[in-house]
Short mmCIF file of C-alpha atoms and ligand atoms in Angstrom, two decimals:
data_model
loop_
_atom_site.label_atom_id
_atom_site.label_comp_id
_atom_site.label_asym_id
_atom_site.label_seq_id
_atom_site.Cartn_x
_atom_site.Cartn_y
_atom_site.Cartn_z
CA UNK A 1 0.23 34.05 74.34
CA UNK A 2 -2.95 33.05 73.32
CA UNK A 3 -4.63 29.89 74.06
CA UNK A 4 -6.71 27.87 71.06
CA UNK A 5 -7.65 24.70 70.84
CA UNK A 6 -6.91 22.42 67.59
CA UNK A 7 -8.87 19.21 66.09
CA UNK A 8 -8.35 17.14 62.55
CA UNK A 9 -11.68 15.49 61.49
CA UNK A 10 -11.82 12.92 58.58
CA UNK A 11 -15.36 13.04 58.67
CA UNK A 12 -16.92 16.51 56.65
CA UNK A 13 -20.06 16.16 59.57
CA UNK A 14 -17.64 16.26 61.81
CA UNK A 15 -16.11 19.40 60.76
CA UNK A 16 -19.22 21.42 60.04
CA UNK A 17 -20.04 19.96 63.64
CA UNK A 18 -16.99 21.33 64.80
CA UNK A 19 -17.02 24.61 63.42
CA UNK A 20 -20.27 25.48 64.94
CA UNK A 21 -18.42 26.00 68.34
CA UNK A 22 -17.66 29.87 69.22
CA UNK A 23 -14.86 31.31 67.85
CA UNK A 24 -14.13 27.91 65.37
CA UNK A 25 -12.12 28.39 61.96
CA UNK A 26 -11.26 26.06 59.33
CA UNK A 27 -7.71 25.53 59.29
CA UNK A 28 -6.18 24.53 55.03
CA UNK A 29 -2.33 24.94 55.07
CA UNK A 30 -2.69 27.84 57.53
CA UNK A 31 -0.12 30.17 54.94
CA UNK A 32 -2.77 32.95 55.45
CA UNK A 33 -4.51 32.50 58.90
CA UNK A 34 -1.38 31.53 60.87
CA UNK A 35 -0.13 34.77 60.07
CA UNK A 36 -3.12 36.91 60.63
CA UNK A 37 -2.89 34.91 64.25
CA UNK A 38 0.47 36.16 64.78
CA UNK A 39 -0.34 39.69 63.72
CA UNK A 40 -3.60 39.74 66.06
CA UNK A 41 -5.74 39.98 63.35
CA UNK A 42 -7.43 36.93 63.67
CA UNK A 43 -8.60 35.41 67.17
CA UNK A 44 -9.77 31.81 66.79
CA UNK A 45 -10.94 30.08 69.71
CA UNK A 46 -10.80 26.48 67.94
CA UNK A 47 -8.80 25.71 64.51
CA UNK A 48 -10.80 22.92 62.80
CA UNK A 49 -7.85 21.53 60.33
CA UNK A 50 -9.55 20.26 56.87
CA UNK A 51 -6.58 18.67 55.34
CA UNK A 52 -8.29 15.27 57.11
CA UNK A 53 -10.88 15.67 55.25
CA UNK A 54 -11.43 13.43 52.20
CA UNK A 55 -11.31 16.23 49.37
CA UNK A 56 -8.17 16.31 48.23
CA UNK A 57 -8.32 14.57 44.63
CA UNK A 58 -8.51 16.04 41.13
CA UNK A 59 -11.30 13.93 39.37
CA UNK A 60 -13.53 14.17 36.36
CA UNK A 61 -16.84 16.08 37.23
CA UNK A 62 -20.17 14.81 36.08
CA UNK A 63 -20.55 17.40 33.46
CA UNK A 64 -17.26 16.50 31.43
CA UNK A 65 -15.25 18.92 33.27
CA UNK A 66 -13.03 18.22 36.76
CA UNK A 67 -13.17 18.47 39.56
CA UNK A 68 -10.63 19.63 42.28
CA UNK A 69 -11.02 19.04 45.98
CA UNK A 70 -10.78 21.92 48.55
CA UNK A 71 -7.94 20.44 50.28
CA UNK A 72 -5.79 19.68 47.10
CA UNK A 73 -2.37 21.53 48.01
CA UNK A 74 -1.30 24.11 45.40
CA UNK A 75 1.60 22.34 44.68
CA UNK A 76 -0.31 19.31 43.63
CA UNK A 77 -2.99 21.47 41.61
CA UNK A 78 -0.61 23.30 39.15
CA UNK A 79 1.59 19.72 38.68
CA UNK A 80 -1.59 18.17 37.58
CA UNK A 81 -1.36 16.88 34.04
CA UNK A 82 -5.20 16.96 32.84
CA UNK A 83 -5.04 21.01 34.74
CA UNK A 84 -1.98 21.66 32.85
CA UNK A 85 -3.70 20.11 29.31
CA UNK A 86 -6.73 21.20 29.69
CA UNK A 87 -6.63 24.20 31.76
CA UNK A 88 -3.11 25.74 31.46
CA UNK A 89 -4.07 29.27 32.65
CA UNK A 90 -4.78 27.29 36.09
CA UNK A 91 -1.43 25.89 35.91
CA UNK A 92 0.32 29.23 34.98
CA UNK A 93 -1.93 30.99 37.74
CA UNK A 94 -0.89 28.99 41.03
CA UNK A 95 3.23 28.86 40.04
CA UNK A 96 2.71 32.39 39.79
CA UNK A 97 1.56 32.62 43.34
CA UNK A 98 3.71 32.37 46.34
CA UNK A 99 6.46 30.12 46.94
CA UNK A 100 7.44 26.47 45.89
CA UNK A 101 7.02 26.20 50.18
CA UNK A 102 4.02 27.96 50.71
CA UNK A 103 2.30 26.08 47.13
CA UNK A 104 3.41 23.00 49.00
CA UNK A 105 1.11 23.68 52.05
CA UNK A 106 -1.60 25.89 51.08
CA UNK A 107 -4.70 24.29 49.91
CA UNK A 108 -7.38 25.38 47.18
CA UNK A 109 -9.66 26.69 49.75
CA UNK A 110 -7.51 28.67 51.81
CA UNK A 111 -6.31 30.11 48.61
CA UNK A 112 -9.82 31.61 47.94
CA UNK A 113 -10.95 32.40 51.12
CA UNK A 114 -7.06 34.22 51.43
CA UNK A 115 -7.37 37.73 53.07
CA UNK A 116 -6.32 41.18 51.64
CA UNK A 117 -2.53 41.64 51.82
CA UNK A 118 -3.38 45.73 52.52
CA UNK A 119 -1.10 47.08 54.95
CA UNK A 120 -3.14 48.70 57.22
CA UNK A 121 -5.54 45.41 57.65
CA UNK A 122 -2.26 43.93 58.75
CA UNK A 123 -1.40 46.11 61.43
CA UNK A 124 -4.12 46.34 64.51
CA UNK A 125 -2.56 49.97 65.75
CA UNK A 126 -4.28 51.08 62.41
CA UNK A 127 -7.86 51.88 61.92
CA UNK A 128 -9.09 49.73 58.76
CA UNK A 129 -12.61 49.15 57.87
CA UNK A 130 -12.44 45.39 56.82
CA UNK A 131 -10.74 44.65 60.43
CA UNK A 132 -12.64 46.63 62.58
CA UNK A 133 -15.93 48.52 60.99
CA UNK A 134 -16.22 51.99 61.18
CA UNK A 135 -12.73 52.80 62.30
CA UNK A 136 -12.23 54.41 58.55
CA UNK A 137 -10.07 53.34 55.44
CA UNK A 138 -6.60 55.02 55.80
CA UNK A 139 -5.64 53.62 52.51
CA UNK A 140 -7.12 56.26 50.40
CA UNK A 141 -5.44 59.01 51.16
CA UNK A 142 -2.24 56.76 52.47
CA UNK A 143 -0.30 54.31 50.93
CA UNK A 144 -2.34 52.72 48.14
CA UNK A 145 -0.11 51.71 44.77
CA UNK A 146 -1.72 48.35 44.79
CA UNK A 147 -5.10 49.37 45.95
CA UNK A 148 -8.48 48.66 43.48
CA UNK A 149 -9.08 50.92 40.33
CA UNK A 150 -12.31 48.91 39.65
CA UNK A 151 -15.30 47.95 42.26
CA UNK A 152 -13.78 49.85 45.31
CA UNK A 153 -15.99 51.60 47.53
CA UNK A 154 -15.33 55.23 49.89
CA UNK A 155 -15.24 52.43 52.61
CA UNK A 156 -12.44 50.71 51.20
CA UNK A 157 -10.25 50.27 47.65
CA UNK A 158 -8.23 46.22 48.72
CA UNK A 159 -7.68 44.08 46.40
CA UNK A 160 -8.01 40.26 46.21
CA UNK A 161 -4.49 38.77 46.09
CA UNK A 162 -5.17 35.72 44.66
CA UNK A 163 -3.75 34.67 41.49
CA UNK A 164 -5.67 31.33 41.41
CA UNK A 165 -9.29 32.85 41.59
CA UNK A 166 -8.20 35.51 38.84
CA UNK A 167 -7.54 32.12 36.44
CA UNK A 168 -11.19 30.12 38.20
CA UNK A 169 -13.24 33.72 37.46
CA UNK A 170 -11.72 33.59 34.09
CA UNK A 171 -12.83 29.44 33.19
CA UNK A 172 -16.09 30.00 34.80
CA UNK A 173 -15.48 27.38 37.78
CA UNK A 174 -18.06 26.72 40.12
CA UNK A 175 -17.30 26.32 43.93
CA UNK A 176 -18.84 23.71 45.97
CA UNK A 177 -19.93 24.62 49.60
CA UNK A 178 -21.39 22.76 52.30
CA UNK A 179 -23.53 24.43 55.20
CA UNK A 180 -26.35 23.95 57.13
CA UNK A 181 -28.57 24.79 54.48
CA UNK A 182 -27.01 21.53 52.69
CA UNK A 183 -24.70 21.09 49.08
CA UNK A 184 -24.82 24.16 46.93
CA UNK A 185 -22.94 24.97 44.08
CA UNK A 186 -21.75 28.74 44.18
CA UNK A 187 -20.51 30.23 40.28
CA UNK A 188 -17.51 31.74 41.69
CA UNK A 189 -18.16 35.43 40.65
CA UNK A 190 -20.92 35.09 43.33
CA UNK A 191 -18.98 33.64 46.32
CA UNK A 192 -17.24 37.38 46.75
CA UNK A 193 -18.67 40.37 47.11
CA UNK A 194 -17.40 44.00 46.46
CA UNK A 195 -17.32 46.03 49.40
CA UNK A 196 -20.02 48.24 49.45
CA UNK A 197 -20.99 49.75 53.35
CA UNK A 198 -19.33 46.72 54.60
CA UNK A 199 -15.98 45.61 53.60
CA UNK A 200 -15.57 43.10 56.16
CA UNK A 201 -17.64 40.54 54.43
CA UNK A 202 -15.53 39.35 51.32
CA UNK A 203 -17.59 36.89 50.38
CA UNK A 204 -21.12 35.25 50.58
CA UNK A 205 -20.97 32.25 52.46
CA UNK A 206 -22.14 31.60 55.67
CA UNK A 207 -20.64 31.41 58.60
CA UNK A 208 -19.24 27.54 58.98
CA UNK A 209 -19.47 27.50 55.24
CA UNK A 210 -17.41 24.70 54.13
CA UNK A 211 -15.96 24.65 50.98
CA UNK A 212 -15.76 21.01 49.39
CA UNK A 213 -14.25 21.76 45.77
CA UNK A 214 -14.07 23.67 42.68
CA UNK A 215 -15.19 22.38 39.85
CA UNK A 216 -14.17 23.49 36.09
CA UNK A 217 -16.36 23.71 33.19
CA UNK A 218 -15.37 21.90 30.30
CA UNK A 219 -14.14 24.35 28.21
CA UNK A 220 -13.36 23.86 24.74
CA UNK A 221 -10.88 26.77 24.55
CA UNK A 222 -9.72 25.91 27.69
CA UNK A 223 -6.36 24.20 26.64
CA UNK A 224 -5.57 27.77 24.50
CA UNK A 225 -5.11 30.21 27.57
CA UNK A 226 -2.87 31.42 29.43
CA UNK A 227 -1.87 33.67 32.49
CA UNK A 228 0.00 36.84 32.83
CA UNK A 229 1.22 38.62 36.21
CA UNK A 230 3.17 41.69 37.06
CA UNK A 231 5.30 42.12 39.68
CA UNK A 232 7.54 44.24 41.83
CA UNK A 233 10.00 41.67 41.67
CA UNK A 234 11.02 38.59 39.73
CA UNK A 235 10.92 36.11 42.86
CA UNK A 236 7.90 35.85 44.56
CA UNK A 237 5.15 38.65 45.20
CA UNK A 238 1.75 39.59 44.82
CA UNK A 239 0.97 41.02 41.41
CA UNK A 240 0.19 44.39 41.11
CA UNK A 241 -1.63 43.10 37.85
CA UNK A 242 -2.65 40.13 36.33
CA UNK A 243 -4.88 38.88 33.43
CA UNK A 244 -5.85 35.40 33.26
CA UNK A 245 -7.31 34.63 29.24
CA UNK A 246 -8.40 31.87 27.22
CA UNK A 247 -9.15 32.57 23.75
CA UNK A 248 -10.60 30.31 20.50
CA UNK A 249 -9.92 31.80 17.21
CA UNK A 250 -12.12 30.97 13.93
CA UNK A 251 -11.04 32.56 10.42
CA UNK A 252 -9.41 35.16 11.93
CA UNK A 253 -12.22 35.94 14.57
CA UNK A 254 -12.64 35.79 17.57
CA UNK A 255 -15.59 32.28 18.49
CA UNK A 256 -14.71 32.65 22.26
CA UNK A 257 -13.02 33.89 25.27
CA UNK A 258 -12.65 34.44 28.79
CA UNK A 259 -10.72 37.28 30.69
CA UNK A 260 -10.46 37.52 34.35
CA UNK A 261 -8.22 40.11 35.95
CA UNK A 262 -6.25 40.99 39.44
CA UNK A 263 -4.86 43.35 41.71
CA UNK A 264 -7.28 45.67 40.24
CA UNK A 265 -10.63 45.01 42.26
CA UNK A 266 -11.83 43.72 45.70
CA UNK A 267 -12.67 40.88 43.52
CA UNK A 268 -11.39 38.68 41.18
CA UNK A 269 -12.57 40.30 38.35
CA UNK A 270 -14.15 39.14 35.28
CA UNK A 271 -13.77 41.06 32.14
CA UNK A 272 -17.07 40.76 30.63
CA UNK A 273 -16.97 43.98 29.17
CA UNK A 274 -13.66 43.28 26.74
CA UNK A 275 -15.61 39.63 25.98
CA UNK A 276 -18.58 41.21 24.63
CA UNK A 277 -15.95 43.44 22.70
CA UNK A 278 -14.14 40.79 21.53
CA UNK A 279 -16.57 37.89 20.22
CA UNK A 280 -17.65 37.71 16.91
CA UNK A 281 -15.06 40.71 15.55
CA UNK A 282 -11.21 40.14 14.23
CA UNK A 283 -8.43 38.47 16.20
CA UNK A 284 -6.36 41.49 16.08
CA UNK A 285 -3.75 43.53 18.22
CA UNK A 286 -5.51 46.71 17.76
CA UNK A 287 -9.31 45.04 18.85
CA UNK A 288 -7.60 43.42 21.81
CA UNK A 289 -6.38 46.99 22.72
CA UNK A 290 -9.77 48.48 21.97
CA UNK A 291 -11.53 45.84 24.26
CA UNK A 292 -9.14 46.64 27.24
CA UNK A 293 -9.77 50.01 27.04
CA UNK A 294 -13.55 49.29 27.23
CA UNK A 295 -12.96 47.06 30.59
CA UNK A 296 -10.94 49.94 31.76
CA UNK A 297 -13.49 52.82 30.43
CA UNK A 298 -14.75 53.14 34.33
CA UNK A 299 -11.19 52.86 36.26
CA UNK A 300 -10.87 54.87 39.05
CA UNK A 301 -7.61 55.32 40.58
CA UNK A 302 -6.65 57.03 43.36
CA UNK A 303 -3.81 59.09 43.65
CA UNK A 304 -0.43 56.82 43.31
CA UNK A 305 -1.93 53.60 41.28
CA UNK A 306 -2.82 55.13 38.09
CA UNK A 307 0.01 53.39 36.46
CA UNK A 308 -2.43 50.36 36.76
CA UNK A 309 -4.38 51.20 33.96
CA UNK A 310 -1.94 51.23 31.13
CA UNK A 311 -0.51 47.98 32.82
CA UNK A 312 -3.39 46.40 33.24
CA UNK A 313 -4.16 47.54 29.32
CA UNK A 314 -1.16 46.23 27.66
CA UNK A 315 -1.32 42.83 30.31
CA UNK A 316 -4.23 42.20 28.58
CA UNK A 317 -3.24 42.81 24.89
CA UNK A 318 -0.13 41.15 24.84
CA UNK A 319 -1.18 38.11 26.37
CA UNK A 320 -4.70 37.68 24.14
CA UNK A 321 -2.17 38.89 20.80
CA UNK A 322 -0.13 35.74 22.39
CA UNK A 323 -2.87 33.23 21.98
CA UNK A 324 -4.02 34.51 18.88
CA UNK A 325 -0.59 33.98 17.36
CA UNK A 326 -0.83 30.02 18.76
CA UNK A 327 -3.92 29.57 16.40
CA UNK A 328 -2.20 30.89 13.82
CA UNK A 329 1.06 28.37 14.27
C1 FAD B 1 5.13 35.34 51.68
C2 FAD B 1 3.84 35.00 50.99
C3 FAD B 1 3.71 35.26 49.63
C4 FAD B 1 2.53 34.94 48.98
N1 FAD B 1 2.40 35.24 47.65
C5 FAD B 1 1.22 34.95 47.01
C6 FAD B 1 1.04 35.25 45.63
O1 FAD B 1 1.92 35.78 44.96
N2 FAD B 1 -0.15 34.92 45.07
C7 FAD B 1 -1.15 34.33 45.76
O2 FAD B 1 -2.21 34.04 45.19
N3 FAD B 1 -1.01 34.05 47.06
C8 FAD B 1 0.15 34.33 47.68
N4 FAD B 1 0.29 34.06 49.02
C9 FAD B 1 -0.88 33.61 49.76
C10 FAD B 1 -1.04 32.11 49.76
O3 FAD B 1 -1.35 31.69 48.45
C11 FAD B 1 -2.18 31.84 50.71
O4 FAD B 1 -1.71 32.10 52.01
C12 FAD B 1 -2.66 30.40 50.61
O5 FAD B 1 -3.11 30.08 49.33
C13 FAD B 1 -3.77 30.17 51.62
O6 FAD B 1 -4.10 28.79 51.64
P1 FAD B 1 -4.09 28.01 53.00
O7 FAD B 1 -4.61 26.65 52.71
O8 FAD B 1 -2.77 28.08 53.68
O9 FAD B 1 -5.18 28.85 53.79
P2 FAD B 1 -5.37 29.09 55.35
O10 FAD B 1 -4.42 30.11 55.82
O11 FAD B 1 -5.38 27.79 56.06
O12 FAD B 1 -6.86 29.65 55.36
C14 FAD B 1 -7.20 30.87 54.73
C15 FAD B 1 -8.68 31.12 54.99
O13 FAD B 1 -9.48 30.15 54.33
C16 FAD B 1 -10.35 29.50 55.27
N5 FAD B 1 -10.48 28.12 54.78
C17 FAD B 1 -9.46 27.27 54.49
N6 FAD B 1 -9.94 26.14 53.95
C18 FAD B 1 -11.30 26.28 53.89
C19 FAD B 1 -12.36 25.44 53.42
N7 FAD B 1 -12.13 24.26 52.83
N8 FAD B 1 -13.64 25.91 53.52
C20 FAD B 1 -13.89 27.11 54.08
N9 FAD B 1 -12.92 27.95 54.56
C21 FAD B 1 -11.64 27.53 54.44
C22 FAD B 1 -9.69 29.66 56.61
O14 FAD B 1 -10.63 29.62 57.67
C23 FAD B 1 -9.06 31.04 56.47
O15 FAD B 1 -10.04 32.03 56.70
C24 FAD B 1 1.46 34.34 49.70
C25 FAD B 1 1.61 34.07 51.06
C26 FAD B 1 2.78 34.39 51.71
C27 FAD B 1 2.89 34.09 53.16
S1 SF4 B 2 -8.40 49.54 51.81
FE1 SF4 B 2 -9.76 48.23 52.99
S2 SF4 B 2 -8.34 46.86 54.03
FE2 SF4 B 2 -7.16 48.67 53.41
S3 SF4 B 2 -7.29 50.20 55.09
FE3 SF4 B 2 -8.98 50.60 53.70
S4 SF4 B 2 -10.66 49.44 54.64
FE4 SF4 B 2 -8.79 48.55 55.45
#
C-alpha cells in the first residue's frame, strides 16, 4: 500500500502553500482522484483537501450574474433555487451526472478538473498517451464508441465526461483561479485544451492552480435553456452525447443562443458554428437541423462511433425545437 500524507486548510494561502510540496494534489470530494489512486493512475505524495476552504457559497457576482464557489458540492449546486431560475440548463446538467451519492460529495472543481473515463487511461498494463506520453493511443484502432468525433488528435480521440462544463461552456461562465501569478479570471473555453502532441495536459492552468469559483454571466436567455443527455442506460452513466442550449426567440427568430456539447470532443465543446447559423434567421425545426449539421460539417469518427453524429444532430434539434415551442406557449 501506498503511503500519502493528508492536510485540511481553511486558509486559501495555506493551501496554495501546501500544494507547492512534491507530489501535492488538491483533494474536492475525491469521486475522481480516489479512484485514479486505487487504479495506480494517480500517485500523490500529499492530498491537500479544499472542502476547508471558505468557497463553498452560491452568491451574486459583481457583474449581475452569480457566483458559485469551487467547493460547492454538486448536490447543493443543482438544488439551488436562483441556478434552477435563472440557469436551468445548470440544474438539468449536474442531476444528469453521476449519482444522488457521488453529487453529494463531489465539488464544482473536481467536477471540471474530472479526468477522461477512457478505458485504457484507466488501466496502467495499457499504453495510453494522456497517462504515460509516448506509449501510443490504443483507442483508435481499439475500443472507441465513446471516443471524440470533433477536436481529437492522432495522439489521442478522449472525451471530457463532464456534464456540468458542457452546460458552463454553453452560459459562457468564467472560472476563477488562484496561483502564484495571483487572481485571474479564466473564460472557461480557455481553461482546457485539445490535445494536440500532448494529451496529458487537459487544461491550462498551472501547476498548484487553485480554482476559487465559477462565475455565470447574467444571461438574459438564461432562464429559457435546457439540457439534453444520452445514455447507455437510464440510471446513471456518462453520456455518449449531450447538448446543453439556451435559446431567446423574437417574432419568430432567433435574438440569441448558446449551444455547448459533450461526449463528442476532448473538450467541452461550444457550438459556435450552429450559433452563427442560428441568430438572426427563423426559429424553426428545419434551421435548427441545418445549424447542427453545420457544427457537425467537420466530424470525424473513427470506426465504431459514427452513430454519434446523427445523435448528436437530432440531440441538438429536438432540444432547441423544445425551447422554441416554450416561447411560443
Ligand atoms: C460511478 C461514477 C459515475 C459518474 N458519472 C458521471 C456522469 O454521468 N457525469 C459526470 O459529469 N460525472 C460523472 N462522474 C464523475 C463525477 O462527477 C466526478 O468524479 C466529480 O464531479 C469529481 O469531483 P470531486 O470533487 O470528487 O473531484 P476530486 O476527485 O476530488 O478531484 C478531481 C480533480 O480535480 C482537482 N481539484 C479538485 N478541486 C480543485 C480545486 N478547487 N482547484 C484545483 N483543482 C482541484 C483534483 O486535484 C483532481 O485532479 C461519475 C463518477 C463515478 C465514480
Ligand atoms: S484516447 Fe487518449 S486517453 Fe484513451 S488511450 Fe488514447 S491517448 Fe489514452
Amino acid at each position: 500500500m501506498r503511503q500519502f500524507g493528508y492536510e485540511r486548510p481553511t486558509q486559501i494561502g495555506a493551501a496554495l502553500a501546501a500544494v507547492g510540496a512534491p507530489g501535492a494534489r488538491y483533494l474536492g470530494g475525491g469521486t475522481n482522484l480516489v479512484d485514479l489512486m486505487k487504479l495506480g493512475v494517480e500517485n500523490p505524495e500529499l492530498l491537500v483537501d479544499v472542502t476547508g476552504l471558505p468557497c463553498d457559497r452560491i452568491e451574486p457576482a459583481a457583474g449581475g450574474g452569480l457566483l458559485i464557489g469551487a467547493t460547492v458540492r454538486n448536490s447543493d449546486l443543482a438544488a439551488d433555487p436562483a441556478i434552477r431560475r435563472r440557469y436551468p440548463v445548470l440544474a438539468q446538467a449536474v442531476l444528469a451526472g453521476a449519482s444522488g451519492q457521488l453529487r453529494n460529495l463531489a465539488t464544482v472543481g473536481g467536477n471540471l478538473l474530472q479526468r477522461t473515463r477512457c478505458a485504457y487511461f484507466t488501466d496502467v498494463s495499457k499504453p495510453c498517451n494522456k497517462r504515460a506520453p509516448g506509449t501510443g493511443c490504443p483507442a483508435r484502432d481499439g475500443e472507441h464508441h465513446n471516443h471524440a468525433i470533433l477536436g481529437g488528435s492522432p495522439h489521442c480521440v478522449a472525451t471530457h465526461p463532464s456534464d456540468m462544463a458542457v452546460a458552463l461552456v454553453a452560459l459562457g461562465a468564467v472560472v476563477h483561479v488562484l496561483d502564484g501569478e495571483g487572481a485571474a479570471g479564466v473564460p472557461i473555453e480557455e481553461l482546457y485544451r485539445l490535445p494536440g502532441e500532448e494529451p496529458d495536459r487537459d487544461n491550462t492552468l498551472a501547476p498548484g492552480a487553485l480554482i476559487t469559483g465559477v462565475e455565470l454571466p447574467p444571461l438574459e436567455f438564461g432562464g429559457r435553456s435546457a439540457y439534453r443527455k444520452a445514455r447507455e442506460r437510464a440510471s446513471y452513466a456518462f453520456a455518449i452525447g449531450s447538448v446543453a442550449a439556451a435559446l431567446a426567440v423574437s417574432d419568430g427568430m432567433v435574438s440569441g443562443v448558446r449551444l455547448g456539447l459533450g461526449a463528442v470532443a476532448p473538450v467541452p465543446w461550444r457550438a459556435h458554428r450552429a450559433e452563427a447559423a442560428l441568430l438572426g434567421g427563423p426559429a424553426t425545426e428545419e434551421a435548427f437541423a441545418a445549424a447542427a449539421a453545420a457544427e457537425l460539417a467537420d466530424a470525424r469518427p473513427l470506426r465504431d462511433n459514427g452513430y454519434k453524429v446523427p445523435l448528436l444532430a437530432n440531440l441538438m434539434t429536438q432540444v432547441l425545437t423544445g425551447l422554441a415551442a416554450e416561447v411560443r406557449r
